[in-house]
Amino acid sequence: MAEENAAKKVTIEEIAGALGVSKTTVSRALSGKGRISQATRDRVRAYLASTGAAPAVRGAGAAVQATHNLAMVIPGHFVHLDLPFLRKSMGGICTVAAQRGYDLLLCYVEASDTSQLERQLANRKMDGVILSRTIQDDPCIELLRQYKMPFVAIGRTEDGAVFQADNDQVGAAREMTRLLLQLGLRRIALLTGSTTYYVNADRVQGYLQALAEFDLRPDPHLVRTGIESSAQRTDALELVLERRPDCLLCGDDRLTMDVCMDLQARRVRLPEDMRVASLYDSELISRLHPAVSAVQFNAEALGEMACRMLLDLLAGKEVPQKQVLGHQVILRGSTQYARHGLHN
């Protein structure tokens, strides 16, 4: 019986279900990190003691057979979107992984549901993980640490212990905003997604820094964040157009394309009635008419760099904590300076 109990494993999800708490709470109780009460920690430990089980996590120093698989963690809602960044960065990861004899698994997570990642970790499906996006208070990071899984994040995080492959999003947003200001535009509206994603928070910071360089005070009515749905986009666009901006600066290519379609439906002409620019370039907007001014990043090279960092970690090599790639601002027809008033 003792041997059976010693071999018995229970997942974090099973513990959470039995105790009626979240998986994050269980993970924190087991790791000893995070803000939870001592009473909750004691409940988790008491449950494990009563069942004679051990959490199914990778123990320190445990011998684990290599799978030659890597996993890329992707926010679940991305599967419904055509995102060139994701496709290109994934291509870069696959190229480097294949060169070193590894395959790539995909893992979809939501803010409140990391069960697929936990299942892959518990079943030891991979040797390392690449996070495709960085968000504040990401439960994936704590889960990966709990399982002692090597990982690299694409994007910035304030956790200095995380290995990061990133673009200079603050610098890129600052440069694009500065160029628009140099064109004579002064009422530049910023439309972007949730600032729980570090990339969007950085874009806002760069935009504000450029305004400060020109001694311009930001108009809070022209800064709209948290745009994650078509309804939110419609509301944000309606509100900023009421403030009569002379340019719409959008956080990414998908949002830019949708905004351009909305403007077309309103019979607002680009660039005669409104200028539009994007903080991420892709074929979604470079093929519009007029083509949209944008910040150009090499997403494939970013994926390659993240994968190379992870594989070097797995090989025991010394890896820089953070590596950053450059960018280029491309000015196109959508920001030519000509204004004849908005069409309502």
GROMACS .gro file of C-alpha atoms in nm:
model
  344
    1MET     CA    1   0.000   0.000   0.000
    2ALA     CA    2   0.283   0.240   0.085
    3GLU     CA    3   0.433   0.182  -0.258
    4GLU     CA    4   0.096   0.252  -0.423
    5ASN     CA    5   0.055   0.578  -0.231
    6ALA     CA    6   0.410   0.684  -0.314
    7ALA     CA    7   0.341   0.633  -0.682
    8LYS     CA    8   0.005   0.809  -0.676
    9LYS     CA    9   0.000   1.150  -0.845
   10VAL     CA   10  -0.268   1.418  -0.835
   11THR     CA   11  -0.285   1.719  -1.067
   12ILE     CA   12  -0.324   2.079  -0.955
   13GLU     CA   13  -0.662   2.080  -1.132
   14GLU     CA   14  -0.780   1.781  -0.924
   15ILE     CA   15  -0.668   1.945  -0.599
   16ALA     CA   16  -0.844   2.268  -0.694
   17GLY     CA   17  -1.166   2.083  -0.774
   18ALA     CA   18  -1.161   1.888  -0.450
   19LEU     CA   19  -1.103   2.197  -0.237
   20GLY     CA   20  -1.318   2.439  -0.434
   21VAL     CA   21  -1.035   2.684  -0.502
   22SER     CA   22  -0.862   2.805  -0.818
   23LYS     CA   23  -0.568   2.627  -0.982
   24THR     CA   24  -0.359   2.942  -0.928
   25THR     CA   25  -0.431   2.924  -0.555
   26VAL     CA   26  -0.319   2.560  -0.542
   27SER     CA   27  -0.007   2.641  -0.742
   28ARG     CA   28   0.082   2.921  -0.500
   29ALA     CA   29   0.022   2.696  -0.200
   30LEU     CA   30   0.254   2.431  -0.340
   31SER     CA   31   0.526   2.671  -0.449
   32GLY     CA   32   0.519   2.878  -0.132
   33LYS     CA   33   0.502   3.192  -0.345
   34GLY     CA   34   0.224   3.441  -0.400
   35ARG     CA   35  -0.031   3.608  -0.176
   36ILE     CA   36  -0.257   3.349  -0.017
   37SER     CA   37  -0.343   3.286   0.345
   38GLN     CA   38  -0.161   3.036   0.562
   39ALA     CA   39  -0.494   2.865   0.623
   40THR     CA   40  -0.529   2.796   0.249
   41ARG     CA   41  -0.174   2.660   0.229
   42ASP     CA   42  -0.252   2.431   0.521
   43ARG     CA   43  -0.573   2.307   0.354
   44VAL     CA   44  -0.384   2.210   0.038
   45ARG     CA   45  -0.112   2.031   0.233
   46ALA     CA   46  -0.367   1.856   0.451
   47TYR     CA   47  -0.551   1.733   0.143
   48LEU     CA   48  -0.233   1.587  -0.003
   49ALA     CA   49  -0.150   1.422   0.329
   50SER     CA   50  -0.498   1.271   0.361
   51THR     CA   51  -0.486   1.120   0.012
   52GLY     CA   52  -0.128   1.004   0.039
   53ALA     CA   53  -0.066   1.161  -0.302
   54ALA     CA   54   0.198   1.393  -0.441
   55PRO     CA   55   0.140   1.683  -0.681
   56ALA     CA   56   0.218   1.574  -1.036
   57VAL     CA   57   0.491   1.829  -1.091
   58ARG     CA   58   0.849   1.795  -1.196
   59GLY     CA   59   1.066   1.762  -0.886
   60ALA     CA   60   1.402   1.923  -0.844
   61GLY     CA   61   1.675   1.706  -0.980
   62ALA     CA   62   1.431   1.450  -1.119
   63ALA     CA   63   1.552   1.259  -1.420
   64VAL     CA   64   1.322   1.341  -1.710
   65GLN     CA   65   1.354   1.183  -2.051
   66ALA     CA   66   1.383   1.434  -2.334
   67THR     CA   67   1.077   1.461  -2.558
   68HIS     CA   68   1.240   1.678  -2.828
   69ASN     CA   69   0.918   1.882  -2.827
   70LEU     CA   70   0.874   2.251  -2.755
   71ALA     CA   71   0.539   2.415  -2.680
   72MET     CA   72   0.422   2.758  -2.788
   73VAL     CA   73   0.158   2.907  -2.557
   74ILE     CA   74  -0.104   3.115  -2.739
   75PRO     CA   75  -0.402   3.310  -2.597
   76GLY     CA   76  -0.713   3.110  -2.686
   77HIS     CA   77  -0.898   3.393  -2.860
   78PHE     CA   78  -0.611   3.429  -3.109
   79VAL     CA   79  -0.728   3.112  -3.284
   80HIS     CA   80  -1.025   3.306  -3.424
   81LEU     CA   81  -0.809   3.586  -3.569
   82ASP     CA   82  -0.586   3.614  -3.873
   83LEU     CA   83  -0.271   3.747  -3.707
   84PRO     CA   84   0.036   3.773  -3.931
   85PHE     CA   85   0.258   3.834  -3.625
   86LEU     CA   86   0.160   3.502  -3.473
   87ARG     CA   87   0.196   3.314  -3.801
   88LYS     CA   88   0.538   3.461  -3.877
   89SER     CA   89   0.682   3.424  -3.527
   90MET     CA   90   0.559   3.065  -3.521
   91GLY     CA   91   0.733   3.007  -3.853
   92GLY     CA   92   1.058   3.135  -3.708
   93ILE     CA   93   1.025   2.908  -3.406
   94CYS     CA   94   0.954   2.604  -3.623
   95THR     CA   95   1.254   2.675  -3.847
   96VAL     CA   96   1.505   2.688  -3.561
   97ALA     CA   97   1.341   2.400  -3.374
   98ALA     CA   98   1.359   2.175  -3.680
   99GLN     CA   99   1.724   2.262  -3.736
  100ARG     CA  100   1.801   2.126  -3.390
  101GLY     CA  101   1.576   1.822  -3.410
  102TYR     CA  102   1.274   1.953  -3.219
  103ASP     CA  103   0.902   1.967  -3.302
  104LEU     CA  104   0.655   2.234  -3.193
  105LEU     CA  105   0.333   2.179  -2.998
  106LEU     CA  106   0.064   2.446  -2.962
  107CYS     CA  107  -0.104   2.519  -2.631
  108TYR     CA  108  -0.405   2.750  -2.598
  109VAL     CA  109  -0.471   2.928  -2.268
  110GLU     CA  110  -0.711   3.186  -2.133
  111ALA     CA  111  -0.665   3.417  -1.836
  112SER     CA  112  -0.880   3.189  -1.621
  113ASP     CA  113  -0.809   2.856  -1.789
  114THR     CA  114  -0.459   2.711  -1.808
  115SER     CA  115  -0.578   2.350  -1.804
  116GLN     CA  116  -0.428   2.260  -2.143
  117LEU     CA  117  -0.087   2.387  -2.038
  118GLU     CA  118  -0.114   2.209  -1.705
  119ARG     CA  119  -0.208   1.885  -1.880
  120GLN     CA  120   0.089   1.909  -2.115
  121LEU     CA  121   0.319   1.983  -1.823
  122ALA     CA  122   0.182   1.704  -1.606
  123ASN     CA  123   0.223   1.456  -1.892
  124ARG     CA  124   0.572   1.588  -1.972
  125LYS     CA  125   0.489   1.654  -2.334
  126MET     CA  126   0.766   1.910  -2.388
  127ASP     CA  127   1.116   2.006  -2.286
  128GLY     CA  128   1.062   2.383  -2.297
  129VAL     CA  129   0.799   2.649  -2.357
  130ILE     CA  130   0.774   2.978  -2.550
  131LEU     CA  131   0.510   3.228  -2.438
  132SER     CA  132   0.380   3.414  -2.743
  133ARG     CA  133   0.253   3.712  -2.542
  134THR     CA  134   0.335   3.865  -2.202
  135ILE     CA  135   0.059   3.983  -1.971
  136GLN     CA  136   0.048   4.118  -1.619
  137ASP     CA  137   0.008   3.856  -1.346
  138ASP     CA  138   0.037   3.575  -1.600
  139PRO     CA  139  -0.064   3.246  -1.429
  140CYS     CA  140   0.135   3.056  -1.692
  141ILE     CA  141   0.465   3.184  -1.555
  142GLU     CA  142   0.395   3.058  -1.206
  143LEU     CA  143   0.271   2.728  -1.343
  144LEU     CA  144   0.585   2.681  -1.552
  145ARG     CA  145   0.800   2.753  -1.250
  146GLN     CA  146   0.602   2.509  -1.043
  147TYR     CA  147   0.684   2.236  -1.292
  148LYS     CA  148   1.044   2.364  -1.325
  149MET     CA  149   0.992   2.398  -1.700
  150PRO     CA  150   1.245   2.612  -1.893
  151PHE     CA  151   1.072   2.889  -2.086
  152VAL     CA  152   1.126   3.209  -2.285
  153ALA     CA  153   0.873   3.489  -2.329
  154ILE     CA  154   0.820   3.682  -2.651
  155GLY     CA  155   0.766   4.033  -2.519
  156ARG     CA  156   0.857   4.237  -2.214
  157THR     CA  157   0.776   4.148  -1.858
  158GLU     CA  158   0.859   4.321  -1.531
  159ASP     CA  159   0.978   3.990  -1.388
  160GLY     CA  160   1.353   4.022  -1.428
  161ALA     CA  161   1.405   3.647  -1.388
  162VAL     CA  162   1.216   3.566  -1.710
  163PHE     CA  163   1.416   3.521  -2.030
  164GLN     CA  164   1.273   3.764  -2.286
  165ALA     CA  165   1.291   3.808  -2.664
  166ASP     CA  166   1.140   4.142  -2.749
  167ASN     CA  167   1.103   4.440  -2.980
  168ASP     CA  168   1.148   4.794  -2.850
  169GLN     CA  169   0.778   4.875  -2.843
  170VAL     CA  170   0.822   5.195  -2.640
  171GLY     CA  171   1.085   5.327  -2.881
  172ALA     CA  172   0.882   5.229  -3.186
  173ALA     CA  173   0.564   5.401  -3.063
  174ARG     CA  174   0.765   5.708  -2.964
  175GLU     CA  175   0.932   5.728  -3.307
  176MET     CA  176   0.608   5.686  -3.501
  177THR     CA  177   0.427   5.947  -3.289
  178ARG     CA  178   0.722   6.185  -3.320
  179LEU     CA  179   0.717   6.155  -3.701
  180LEU     CA  180   0.345   6.224  -3.711
  181LEU     CA  181   0.398   6.531  -3.496
  182GLN     CA  182   0.675   6.646  -3.729
  183LEU     CA  183   0.424   6.626  -4.014
  184GLY     CA  184   0.226   6.894  -3.833
  185LEU     CA  185  -0.038   6.666  -3.681
  186ARG     CA  186  -0.127   6.761  -3.326
  187ARG     CA  187  -0.449   6.583  -3.229
  188ILE     CA  188  -0.332   6.225  -3.258
  189ALA     CA  189  -0.575   5.970  -3.114
  190LEU     CA  190  -0.436   5.639  -2.985
  191LEU     CA  191  -0.649   5.324  -3.015
  192THR     CA  192  -0.511   5.004  -2.869
  193GLY     CA  193  -0.598   4.681  -2.693
  194SER     CA  194  -0.591   4.593  -2.325
  195THR     CA  195  -0.294   4.729  -2.134
  196THR     CA  196  -0.280   4.406  -1.934
  197TYR     CA  197  -0.070   4.302  -2.233
  198TYR     CA  198   0.272   4.461  -2.184
  199VAL     CA  199   0.301   4.535  -2.556
  200ASN     CA  200  -0.001   4.766  -2.541
  201ALA     CA  201   0.115   4.933  -2.219
  202ASP     CA  202   0.452   4.999  -2.385
  203ARG     CA  203   0.286   5.149  -2.692
  204VAL     CA  204   0.090   5.390  -2.473
  205GLN     CA  205   0.411   5.486  -2.292
  206GLY     CA  206   0.594   5.558  -2.619
  207TYR     CA  207   0.305   5.769  -2.747
  208LEU     CA  208   0.300   5.977  -2.428
  209GLN     CA  209   0.677   6.023  -2.435
  210ALA     CA  210   0.660   6.167  -2.788
  211LEU     CA  211   0.386   6.411  -2.689
  212ALA     CA  212   0.600   6.524  -2.396
  213GLU     CA  213   0.894   6.587  -2.630
  214PHE     CA  214   0.673   6.839  -2.814
  215ASP     CA  215   0.541   6.990  -2.489
  216LEU     CA  216   0.193   6.861  -2.568
  217ARG     CA  217  -0.044   6.760  -2.293
  218PRO     CA  218  -0.228   6.434  -2.378
  219ASP     CA  219  -0.602   6.461  -2.421
  220PRO     CA  220  -0.745   6.165  -2.223
  221HIS     CA  221  -1.044   6.158  -2.459
  222LEU     CA  222  -0.808   6.075  -2.746
  223VAL     CA  223  -0.650   5.774  -2.572
  224ARG     CA  224  -0.866   5.462  -2.592
  225THR     CA  225  -0.732   5.133  -2.457
  226GLY     CA  226  -0.893   4.797  -2.382
  227ILE     CA  227  -1.029   4.752  -2.736
  228GLU     CA  228  -1.073   4.375  -2.763
  229SER     CA  229  -1.401   4.340  -2.956
  230SER     CA  230  -1.580   4.495  -3.251
  231ALA     CA  231  -1.831   4.663  -3.019
  232GLN     CA  232  -1.550   4.819  -2.815
  233ARG     CA  233  -1.381   4.934  -3.135
  234THR     CA  234  -1.700   5.096  -3.262
  235ASP     CA  235  -1.756   5.278  -2.933
  236ALA     CA  236  -1.393   5.396  -2.911
  237LEU     CA  237  -1.393   5.523  -3.269
  238GLU     CA  238  -1.720   5.708  -3.217
  239LEU     CA  239  -1.584   5.879  -2.906
  240VAL     CA  240  -1.254   5.989  -3.059
  241LEU     CA  241  -1.413   6.116  -3.381
  242GLU     CA  242  -1.632   6.343  -3.169
  243ARG     CA  243  -1.307   6.506  -3.050
  244ARG     CA  244  -1.207   6.576  -3.411
  245PRO     CA  245  -0.856   6.426  -3.422
  246ASP     CA  246  -0.633   6.475  -3.725
  247CYS     CA  247  -0.482   6.124  -3.704
  248LEU     CA  248  -0.577   5.783  -3.567
  249LEU     CA  249  -0.279   5.583  -3.439
  250CYS     CA  250  -0.378   5.218  -3.397
  251GLY     CA  251  -0.199   4.964  -3.181
  252ASP     CA  252  -0.179   4.677  -3.428
  253ASP     CA  253  -0.250   4.569  -3.783
  254ARG     CA  254  -0.583   4.396  -3.722
  255LEU     CA  255  -0.726   4.693  -3.536
  256THR     CA  256  -0.595   4.927  -3.806
  257MET     CA  257  -0.761   4.730  -4.085
  258ASP     CA  258  -1.093   4.725  -3.901
  259VAL     CA  259  -1.074   5.098  -3.828
  260CYS     CA  260  -1.003   5.171  -4.195
  261MET     CA  261  -1.308   4.967  -4.292
  262ASP     CA  262  -1.518   5.158  -4.038
  263LEU     CA  263  -1.396   5.491  -4.176
  264GLN     CA  264  -1.475   5.381  -4.529
  265ALA     CA  265  -1.830   5.293  -4.420
  266ARG     CA  266  -1.859   5.644  -4.275
  267ARG     CA  267  -1.733   5.790  -4.606
  268VAL     CA  268  -1.428   5.935  -4.432
  269ARG     CA  269  -1.152   5.959  -4.692
  270LEU     CA  270  -0.785   5.874  -4.629
  271PRO     CA  271  -0.580   6.088  -4.614
  272GLU     CA  272  -0.800   6.384  -4.720
  273ASP     CA  273  -1.031   6.373  -4.418
  274MET     CA  274  -0.827   6.166  -4.173
  275ARG     CA  275  -0.480   6.018  -4.138
  276VAL     CA  276  -0.428   5.665  -4.005
  277ALA     CA  277  -0.110   5.492  -3.885
  278SER     CA  278  -0.034   5.160  -3.720
  279LEU     CA  279   0.217   5.050  -3.457
  280TYR     CA  280   0.250   4.712  -3.630
  281ASP     CA  281   0.288   4.652  -4.003
  282SER     CA  282   0.167   4.353  -4.203
  283GLU     CA  283   0.011   4.266  -4.535
  284LEU     CA  284  -0.331   4.331  -4.379
  285ILE     CA  285  -0.268   4.706  -4.402
  286SER     CA  286   0.016   4.749  -4.652
  287ARG     CA  287  -0.220   4.635  -4.928
  288LEU     CA  288  -0.501   4.875  -4.837
  289HIS     CA  289  -0.563   5.181  -5.052
  290PRO     CA  290  -0.404   5.403  -4.953
  291ALA     CA  291  -0.138   5.186  -4.788
  292VAL     CA  292  -0.108   5.256  -4.416
  293SER     CA  293   0.200   5.406  -4.250
  294ALA     CA  294   0.328   5.158  -3.993
  295VAL     CA  295   0.607   5.030  -3.772
  296GLN     CA  296   0.776   4.731  -3.928
  297PHE     CA  297   0.910   4.450  -3.710
  298ASN     CA  298   1.060   4.118  -3.818
  299ALA     CA  299   0.830   3.872  -3.642
  300GLU     CA  300   0.997   3.569  -3.797
  301ALA     CA  301   1.338   3.679  -3.667
  302LEU     CA  302   1.183   3.737  -3.324
  303GLY     CA  303   1.048   3.381  -3.319
  304GLU     CA  304   1.386   3.247  -3.429
  305MET     CA  305   1.561   3.440  -3.152
  306ALA     CA  306   1.318   3.319  -2.884
  307CYS     CA  307   1.358   2.957  -2.994
  308ARG     CA  308   1.736   2.985  -3.010
  309MET     CA  309   1.741   3.126  -2.656
  310LEU     CA  310   1.525   2.839  -2.528
  311LEU     CA  311   1.727   2.568  -2.698
  312ASP     CA  312   2.051   2.720  -2.565
  313LEU     CA  313   1.899   2.713  -2.215
  314LEU     CA  314   1.814   2.345  -2.259
  315ALA     CA  315   2.172   2.281  -2.372
  316GLY     CA  316   2.306   2.443  -2.056
  317LYS     CA  317   2.455   2.742  -2.237
  318GLU     CA  318   2.474   3.094  -2.095
  319VAL     CA  319   2.190   3.304  -2.236
  320PRO     CA  320   2.132   3.682  -2.205
  321GLN     CA  321   1.830   3.757  -1.987
  322LYS     CA  322   1.681   3.981  -2.254
  323GLN     CA  323   1.743   4.031  -2.625
  324VAL     CA  324   1.580   4.308  -2.829
  325LEU     CA  325   1.538   4.342  -3.206
  326GLY     CA  326   1.509   4.671  -3.393
  327HIS     CA  327   1.229   4.822  -3.604
  328GLN     CA  328   1.166   5.053  -3.897
  329VAL     CA  329   0.896   5.315  -3.945
  330ILE     CA  330   0.745   5.319  -4.294
  331LEU     CA  331   0.547   5.630  -4.396
  332ARG     CA  332   0.288   5.564  -4.668
  333GLY     CA  333  -0.009   5.735  -4.829
  334SER     CA  334  -0.239   5.719  -4.527
  335THR     CA  335  -0.054   5.998  -4.346
  336GLN     CA  336  -0.006   6.249  -4.624
  337TYR     CA  337  -0.088   6.590  -4.483
  338ALA     CA  338  -0.411   6.714  -4.640
  339ARG     CA  339  -0.727   6.790  -4.448
  340HIS     CA  340  -1.063   6.921  -4.565
  341GLY     CA  341  -1.271   6.839  -4.257
  342LEU     CA  342  -1.441   6.525  -4.135
  343HIS     CA  343  -1.744   6.386  -4.310
  344ASN     CA  344  -2.018   6.312  -4.059
   0.00000   0.00000   0.00000
